[in-house]
Short mmCIF file of C-alpha atoms and ligand atoms in Angstrom, two decimals:
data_model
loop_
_atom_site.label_atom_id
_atom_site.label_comp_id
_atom_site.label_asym_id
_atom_site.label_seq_id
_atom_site.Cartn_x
_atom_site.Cartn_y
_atom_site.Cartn_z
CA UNK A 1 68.64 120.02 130.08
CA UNK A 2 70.27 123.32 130.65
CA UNK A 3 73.44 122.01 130.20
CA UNK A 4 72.85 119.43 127.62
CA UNK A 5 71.78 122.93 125.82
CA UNK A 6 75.11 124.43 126.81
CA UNK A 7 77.05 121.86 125.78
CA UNK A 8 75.52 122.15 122.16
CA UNK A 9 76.25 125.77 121.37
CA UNK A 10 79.68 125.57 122.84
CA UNK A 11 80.27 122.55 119.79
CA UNK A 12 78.85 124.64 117.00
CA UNK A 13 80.74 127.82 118.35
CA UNK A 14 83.94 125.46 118.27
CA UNK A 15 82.40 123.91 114.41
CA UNK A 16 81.52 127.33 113.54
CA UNK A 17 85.12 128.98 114.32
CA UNK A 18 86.79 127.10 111.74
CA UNK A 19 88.82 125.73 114.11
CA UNK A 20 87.55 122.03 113.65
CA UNK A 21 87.63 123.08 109.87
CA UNK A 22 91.66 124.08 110.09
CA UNK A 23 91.90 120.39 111.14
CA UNK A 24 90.73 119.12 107.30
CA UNK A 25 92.72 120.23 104.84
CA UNK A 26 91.33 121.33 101.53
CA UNK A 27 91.83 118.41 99.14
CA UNK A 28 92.78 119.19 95.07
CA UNK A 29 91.82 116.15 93.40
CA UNK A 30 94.03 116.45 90.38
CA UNK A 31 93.04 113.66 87.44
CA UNK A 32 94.96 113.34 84.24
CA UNK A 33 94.56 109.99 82.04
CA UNK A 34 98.12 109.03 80.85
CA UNK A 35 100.57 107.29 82.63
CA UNK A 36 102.34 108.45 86.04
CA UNK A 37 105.93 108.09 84.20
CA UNK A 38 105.06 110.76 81.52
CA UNK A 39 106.05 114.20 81.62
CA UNK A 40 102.30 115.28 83.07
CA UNK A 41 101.86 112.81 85.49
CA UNK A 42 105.52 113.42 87.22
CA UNK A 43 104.89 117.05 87.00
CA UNK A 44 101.37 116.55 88.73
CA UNK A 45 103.26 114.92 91.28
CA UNK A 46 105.93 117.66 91.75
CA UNK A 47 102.94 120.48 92.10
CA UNK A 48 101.52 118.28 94.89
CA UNK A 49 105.15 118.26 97.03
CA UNK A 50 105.36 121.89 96.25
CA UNK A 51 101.57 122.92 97.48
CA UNK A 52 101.54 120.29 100.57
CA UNK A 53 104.90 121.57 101.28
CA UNK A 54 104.64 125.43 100.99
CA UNK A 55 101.22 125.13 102.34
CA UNK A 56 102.27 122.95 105.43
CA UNK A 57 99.79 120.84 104.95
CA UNK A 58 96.46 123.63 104.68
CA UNK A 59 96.04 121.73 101.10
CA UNK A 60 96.57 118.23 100.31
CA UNK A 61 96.98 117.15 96.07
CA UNK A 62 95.49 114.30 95.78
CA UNK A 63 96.77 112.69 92.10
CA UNK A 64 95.06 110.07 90.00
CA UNK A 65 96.86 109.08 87.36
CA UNK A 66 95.88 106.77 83.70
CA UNK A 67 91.76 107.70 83.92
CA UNK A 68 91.59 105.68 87.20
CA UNK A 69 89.46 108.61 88.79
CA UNK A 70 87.91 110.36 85.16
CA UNK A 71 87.84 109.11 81.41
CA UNK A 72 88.87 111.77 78.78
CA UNK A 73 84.74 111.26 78.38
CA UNK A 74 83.82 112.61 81.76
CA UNK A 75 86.98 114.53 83.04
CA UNK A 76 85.57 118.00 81.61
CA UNK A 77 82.29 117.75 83.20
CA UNK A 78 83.68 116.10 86.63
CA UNK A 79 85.68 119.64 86.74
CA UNK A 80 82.49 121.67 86.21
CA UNK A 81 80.49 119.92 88.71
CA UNK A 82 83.60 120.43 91.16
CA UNK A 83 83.51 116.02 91.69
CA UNK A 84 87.32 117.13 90.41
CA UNK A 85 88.76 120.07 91.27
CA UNK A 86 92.34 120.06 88.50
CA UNK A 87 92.74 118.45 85.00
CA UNK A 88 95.25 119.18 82.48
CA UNK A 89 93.77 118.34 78.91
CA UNK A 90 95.25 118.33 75.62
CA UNK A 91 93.45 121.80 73.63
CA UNK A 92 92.57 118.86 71.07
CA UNK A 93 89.89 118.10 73.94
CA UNK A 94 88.36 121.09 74.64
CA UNK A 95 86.15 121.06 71.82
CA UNK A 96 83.05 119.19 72.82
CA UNK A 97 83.26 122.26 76.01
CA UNK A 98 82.16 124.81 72.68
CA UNK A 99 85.81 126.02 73.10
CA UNK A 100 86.85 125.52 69.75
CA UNK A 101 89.58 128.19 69.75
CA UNK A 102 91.83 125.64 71.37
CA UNK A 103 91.97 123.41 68.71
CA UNK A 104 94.47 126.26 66.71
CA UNK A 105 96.90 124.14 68.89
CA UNK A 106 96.10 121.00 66.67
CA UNK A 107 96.60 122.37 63.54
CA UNK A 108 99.07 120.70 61.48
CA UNK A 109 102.84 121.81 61.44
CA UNK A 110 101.43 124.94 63.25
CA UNK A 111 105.16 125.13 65.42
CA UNK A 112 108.60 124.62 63.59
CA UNK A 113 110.39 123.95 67.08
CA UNK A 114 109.35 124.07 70.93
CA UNK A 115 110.63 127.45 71.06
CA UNK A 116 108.10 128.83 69.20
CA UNK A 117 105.20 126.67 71.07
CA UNK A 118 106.43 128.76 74.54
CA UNK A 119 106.10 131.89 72.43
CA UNK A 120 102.48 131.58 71.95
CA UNK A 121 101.47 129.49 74.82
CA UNK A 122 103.52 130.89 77.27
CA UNK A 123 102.85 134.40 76.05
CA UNK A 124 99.54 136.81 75.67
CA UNK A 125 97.88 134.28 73.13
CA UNK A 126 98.05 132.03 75.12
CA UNK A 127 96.79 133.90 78.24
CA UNK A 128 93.85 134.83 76.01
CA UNK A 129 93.19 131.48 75.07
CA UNK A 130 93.00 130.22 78.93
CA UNK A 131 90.69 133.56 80.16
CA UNK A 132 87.77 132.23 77.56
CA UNK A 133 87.69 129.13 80.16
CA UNK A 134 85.81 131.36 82.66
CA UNK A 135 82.58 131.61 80.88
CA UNK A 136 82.61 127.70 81.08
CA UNK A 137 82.67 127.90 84.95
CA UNK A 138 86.96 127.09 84.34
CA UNK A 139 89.87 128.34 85.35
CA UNK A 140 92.86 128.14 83.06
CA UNK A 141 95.63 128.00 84.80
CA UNK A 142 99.04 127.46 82.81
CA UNK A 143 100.12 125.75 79.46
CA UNK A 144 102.51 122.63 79.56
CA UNK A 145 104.39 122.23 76.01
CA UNK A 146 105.02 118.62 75.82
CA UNK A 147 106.64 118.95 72.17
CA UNK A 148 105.64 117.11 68.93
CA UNK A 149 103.30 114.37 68.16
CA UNK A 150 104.61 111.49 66.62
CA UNK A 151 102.45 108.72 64.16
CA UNK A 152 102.55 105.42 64.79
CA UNK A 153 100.65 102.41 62.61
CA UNK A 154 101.12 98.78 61.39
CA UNK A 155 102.25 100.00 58.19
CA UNK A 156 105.65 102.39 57.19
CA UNK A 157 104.45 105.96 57.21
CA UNK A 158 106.78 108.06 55.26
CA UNK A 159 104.07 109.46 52.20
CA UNK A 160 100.53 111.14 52.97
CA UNK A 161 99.43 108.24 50.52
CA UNK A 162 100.78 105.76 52.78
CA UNK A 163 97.72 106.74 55.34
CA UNK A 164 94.67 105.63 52.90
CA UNK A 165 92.12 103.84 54.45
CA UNK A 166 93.78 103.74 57.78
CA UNK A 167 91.80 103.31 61.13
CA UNK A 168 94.03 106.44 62.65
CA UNK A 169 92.36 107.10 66.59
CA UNK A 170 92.30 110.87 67.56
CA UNK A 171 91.43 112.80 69.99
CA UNK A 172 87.91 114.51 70.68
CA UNK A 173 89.30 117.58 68.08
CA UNK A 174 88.05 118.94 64.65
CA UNK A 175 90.83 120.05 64.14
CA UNK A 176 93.00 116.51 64.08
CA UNK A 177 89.09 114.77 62.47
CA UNK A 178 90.28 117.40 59.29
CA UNK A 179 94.07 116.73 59.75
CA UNK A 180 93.57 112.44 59.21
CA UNK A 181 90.88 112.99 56.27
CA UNK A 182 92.94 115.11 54.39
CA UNK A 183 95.29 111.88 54.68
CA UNK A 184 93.13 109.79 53.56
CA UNK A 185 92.54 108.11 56.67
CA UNK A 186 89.45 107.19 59.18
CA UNK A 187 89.54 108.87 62.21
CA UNK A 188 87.91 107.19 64.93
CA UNK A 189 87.60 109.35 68.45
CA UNK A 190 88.64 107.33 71.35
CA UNK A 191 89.64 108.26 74.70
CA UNK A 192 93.41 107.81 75.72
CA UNK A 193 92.58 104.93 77.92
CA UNK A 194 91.50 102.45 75.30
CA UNK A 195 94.01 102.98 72.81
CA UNK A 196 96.32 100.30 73.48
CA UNK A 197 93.62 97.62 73.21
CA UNK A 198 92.53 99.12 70.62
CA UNK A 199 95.44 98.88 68.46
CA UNK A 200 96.46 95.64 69.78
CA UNK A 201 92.66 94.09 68.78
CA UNK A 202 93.03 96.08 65.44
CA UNK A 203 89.67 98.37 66.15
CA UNK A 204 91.94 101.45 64.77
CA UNK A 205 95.19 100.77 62.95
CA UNK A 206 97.61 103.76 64.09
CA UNK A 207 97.51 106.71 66.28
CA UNK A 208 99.74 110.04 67.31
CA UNK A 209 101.30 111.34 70.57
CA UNK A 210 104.57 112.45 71.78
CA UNK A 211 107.22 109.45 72.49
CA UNK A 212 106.47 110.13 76.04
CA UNK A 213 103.31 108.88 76.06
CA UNK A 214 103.78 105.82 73.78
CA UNK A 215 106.65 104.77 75.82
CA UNK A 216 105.24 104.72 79.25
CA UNK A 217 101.79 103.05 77.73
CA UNK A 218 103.67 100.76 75.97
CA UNK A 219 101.92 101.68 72.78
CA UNK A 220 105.15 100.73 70.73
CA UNK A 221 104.47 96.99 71.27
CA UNK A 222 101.31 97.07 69.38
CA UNK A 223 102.55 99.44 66.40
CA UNK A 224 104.92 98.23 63.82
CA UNK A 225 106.25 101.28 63.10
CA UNK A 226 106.98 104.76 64.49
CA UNK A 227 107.15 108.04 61.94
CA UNK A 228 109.12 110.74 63.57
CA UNK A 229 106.92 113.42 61.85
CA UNK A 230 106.99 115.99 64.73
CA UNK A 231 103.69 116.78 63.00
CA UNK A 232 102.18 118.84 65.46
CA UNK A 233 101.54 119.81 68.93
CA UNK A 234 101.54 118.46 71.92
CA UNK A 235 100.91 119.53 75.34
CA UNK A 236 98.38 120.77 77.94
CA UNK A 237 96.11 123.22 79.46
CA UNK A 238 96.30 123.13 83.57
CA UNK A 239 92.64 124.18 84.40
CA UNK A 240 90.90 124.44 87.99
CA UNK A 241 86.89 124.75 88.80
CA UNK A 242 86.48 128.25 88.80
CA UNK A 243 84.56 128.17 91.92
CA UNK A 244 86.70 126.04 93.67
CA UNK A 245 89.68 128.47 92.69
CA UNK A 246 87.94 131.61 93.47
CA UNK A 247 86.71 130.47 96.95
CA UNK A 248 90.27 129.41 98.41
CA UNK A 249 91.76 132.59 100.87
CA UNK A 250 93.73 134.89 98.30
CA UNK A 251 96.93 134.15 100.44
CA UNK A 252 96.61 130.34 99.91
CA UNK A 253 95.67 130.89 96.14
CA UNK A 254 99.14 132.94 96.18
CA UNK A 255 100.48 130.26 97.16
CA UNK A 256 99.65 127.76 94.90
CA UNK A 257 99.26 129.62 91.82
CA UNK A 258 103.65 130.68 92.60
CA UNK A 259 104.10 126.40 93.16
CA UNK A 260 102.26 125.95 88.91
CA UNK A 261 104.55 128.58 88.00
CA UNK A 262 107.47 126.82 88.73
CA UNK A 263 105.31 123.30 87.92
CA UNK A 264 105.11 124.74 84.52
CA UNK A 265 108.96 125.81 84.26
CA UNK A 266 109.51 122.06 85.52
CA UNK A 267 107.62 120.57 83.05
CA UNK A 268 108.83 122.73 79.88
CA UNK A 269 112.38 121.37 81.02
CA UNK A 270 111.47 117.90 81.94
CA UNK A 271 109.59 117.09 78.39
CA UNK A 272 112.27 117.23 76.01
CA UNK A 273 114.29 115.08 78.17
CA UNK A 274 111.43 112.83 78.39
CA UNK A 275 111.01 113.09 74.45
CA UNK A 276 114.55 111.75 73.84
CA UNK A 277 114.56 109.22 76.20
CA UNK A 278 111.36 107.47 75.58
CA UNK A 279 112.43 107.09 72.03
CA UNK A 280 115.80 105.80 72.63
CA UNK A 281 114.17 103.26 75.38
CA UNK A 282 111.43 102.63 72.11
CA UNK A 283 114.40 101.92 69.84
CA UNK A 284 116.07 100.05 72.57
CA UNK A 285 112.93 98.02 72.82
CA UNK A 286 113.38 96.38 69.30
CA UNK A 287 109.10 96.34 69.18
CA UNK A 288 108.96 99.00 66.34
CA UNK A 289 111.02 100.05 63.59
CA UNK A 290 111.01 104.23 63.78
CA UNK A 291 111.15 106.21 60.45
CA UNK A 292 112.25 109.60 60.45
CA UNK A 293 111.39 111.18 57.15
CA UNK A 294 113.53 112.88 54.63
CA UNK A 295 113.26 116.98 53.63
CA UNK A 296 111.69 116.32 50.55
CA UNK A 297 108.88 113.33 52.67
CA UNK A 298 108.14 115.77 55.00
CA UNK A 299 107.82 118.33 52.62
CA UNK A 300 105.33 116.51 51.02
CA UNK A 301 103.21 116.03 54.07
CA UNK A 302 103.40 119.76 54.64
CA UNK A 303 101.83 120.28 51.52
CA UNK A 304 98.69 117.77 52.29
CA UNK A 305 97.95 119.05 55.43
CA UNK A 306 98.15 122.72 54.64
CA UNK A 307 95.04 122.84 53.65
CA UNK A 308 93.45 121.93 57.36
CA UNK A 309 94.54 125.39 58.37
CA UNK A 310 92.38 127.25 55.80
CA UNK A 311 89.44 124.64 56.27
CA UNK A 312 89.34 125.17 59.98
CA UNK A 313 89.43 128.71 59.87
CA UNK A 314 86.13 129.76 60.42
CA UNK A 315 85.80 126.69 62.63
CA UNK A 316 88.64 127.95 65.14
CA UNK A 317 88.63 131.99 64.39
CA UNK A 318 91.25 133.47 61.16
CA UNK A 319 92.27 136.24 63.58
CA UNK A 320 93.96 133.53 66.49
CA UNK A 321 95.54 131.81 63.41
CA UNK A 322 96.76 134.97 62.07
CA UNK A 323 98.04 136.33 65.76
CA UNK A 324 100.17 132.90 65.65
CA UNK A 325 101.49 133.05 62.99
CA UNK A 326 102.73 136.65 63.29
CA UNK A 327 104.10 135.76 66.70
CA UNK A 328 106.13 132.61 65.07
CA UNK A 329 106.48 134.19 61.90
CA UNK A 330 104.93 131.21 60.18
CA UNK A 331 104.57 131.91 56.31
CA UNK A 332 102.38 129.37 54.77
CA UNK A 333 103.36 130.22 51.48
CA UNK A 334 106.79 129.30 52.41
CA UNK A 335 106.16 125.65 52.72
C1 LMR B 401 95.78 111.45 73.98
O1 LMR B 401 96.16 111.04 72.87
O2 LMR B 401 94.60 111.49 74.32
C2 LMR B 401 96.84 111.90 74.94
O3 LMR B 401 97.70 112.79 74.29
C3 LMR B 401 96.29 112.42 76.17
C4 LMR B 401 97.26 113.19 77.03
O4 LMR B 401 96.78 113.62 78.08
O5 LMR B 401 98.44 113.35 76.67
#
């Protein structure tokens, strides 16, 4: 009995060192719901070789890729519970979360170019934006600027009238709800992964992302036609469960917060490369016809959706709006 006793303590002693812990490595379950070939899922992947690498195997990335693990529905709350411990949303998505500031992303023709995206999300704004995560048990980590939406629908695109009456699916974001209506369209929320049905059963009519997701979800062979409207944002906030995050060893958190830095710098480069080439492969493809609209047509557009900037302001804050567009040196009145 004595040493059956013995034998007991010496286990937990062994348990209790950590050593039998060192032996499991602590597993990031990172879940995104587009494709793997799109600019977020590669760059997921390329964070995972860095951390398993750098870390020598202390922390494994585990990456689940088009909603298999989480649904845009229940990807937020999987992150607070800690089921998932990394997600990298669109702002458009942070909504429902009470974070409403991020939806300043969404607003219409916000950004002239990328380079003034990086300005504001790469910069303090953006930093501000990510620290109002923590109250919501989150960790914002980096921004990944994926470029410009794009519109896609069964009919040619090239007027705001040209959008009356459409089914257009969105994302979970006031902001964009505002941004169809003042189209004329119906916006219908959906989550990414039942798009493509969608459009090819004819529940919604049209939608809007970057090339690089259309492409790789083959959303082009279910839409007629592409508008190359560079319309607004795209891209993504990297977030972690705060407890998760705060509970590695400082060392190891080092570590991995150096391997998104350079995960971010990756992706920044790798996106407009993506951009271009997902459109050429779309025009390659011979499934859509793409439209790219004239000064004077995307002028016009400009002048519709305007007005989404002053309607949301109360919704998303007039001092974040302001603070963006004195960092880009966006004039409104200049439109
Ligand atoms: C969407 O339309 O929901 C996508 O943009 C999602 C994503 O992660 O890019």
């Amino acid at each position: 009995m004595k040493n059956t006793i013995a034998a007991i303590l010496a286990l937990c002693a062994f348990a209790g060192s950590g050593t039998a812990l060192a032996q499991q490595p602590i597993v990031i379950k990172f879940s995104h719901v587009v494709a793997a070939y799109t600019p977020k899922g590669k760059t997921a992947e390329f964070f995972k070789n860095l951390v398993e690498e750098r870390t020598k195997g202390a922390v494994k990335v585990e990456v689940y890729h088009n909603s298999v693990l989480y649904k845009d529905k229940e990807e937020l709350e999987a992150l607070q519970l800690g089921a998932v411990q990394m997600l990298a949303p669109t702002p458009g998505k942070f909504g429902p979360l009470g974070v409403r500031e991020f939806e300043v992303l969404d607003l219409p023709f916000l950004f002239d170019n990328i380079e003034q995206e990086h300005k504001v999300t790469q910069g303090a704004i953006g930093r501000q934006m990510l620290n109002k995560l923590e109250t919501k048990g989150i960790t914002g980590l980096a921004f990944w600027d994926n470029g410009f939406k794009q519109m896609t629908a069964n009919r040619p695109l090239r007027k705001p009238e040209d959008f009356k009456g459409l089914k257009m699916r969105i994302q979970s974001s006031k902001v964009i709800d505002a941004q169809m209506r003042a189209l004329g369209a119906l916006p219908q929320v959906m989550g990414f992964g039942e798009v493509y049905q969608a459009l090819q059963t004819g529940v919604v009519d049209g939608q809007e992302n970057p090339t690089s997701n259309i492409y790789p979800s083959k959303l082009h062979e279910v839409q007629k036609y592409l508008t190359m409207s560079d319309h607004g944002y795209h891209g993504y906030a990297v977030i972690v469960n705060k407890k998760f995050w705060d509970g590695l060893a400082a060392p190891l958190r080092a570590t991995l917060e150096q391997a998104m830095v350079e995960a971010t710098a990756h992706f920044n480069i790798l996106a407009k490369q993506d951009n271009d080439e997902a459109l050429q492969s779309i025009i390659a493809s011979g499934k859509t016809q793409v439209i790219t609209l004239t000064p004077e047509e995307r002028k016009a557009w400009k002048k519709v959706l305007m007005k989404v900037h002053t309607e949301m302001a109360d919704k998303i804050g007039k001092d974040l709006i302001q603070s963006i567009y004195r960092e880009t040196g966006f004039d409104p009145a200049k439109l």
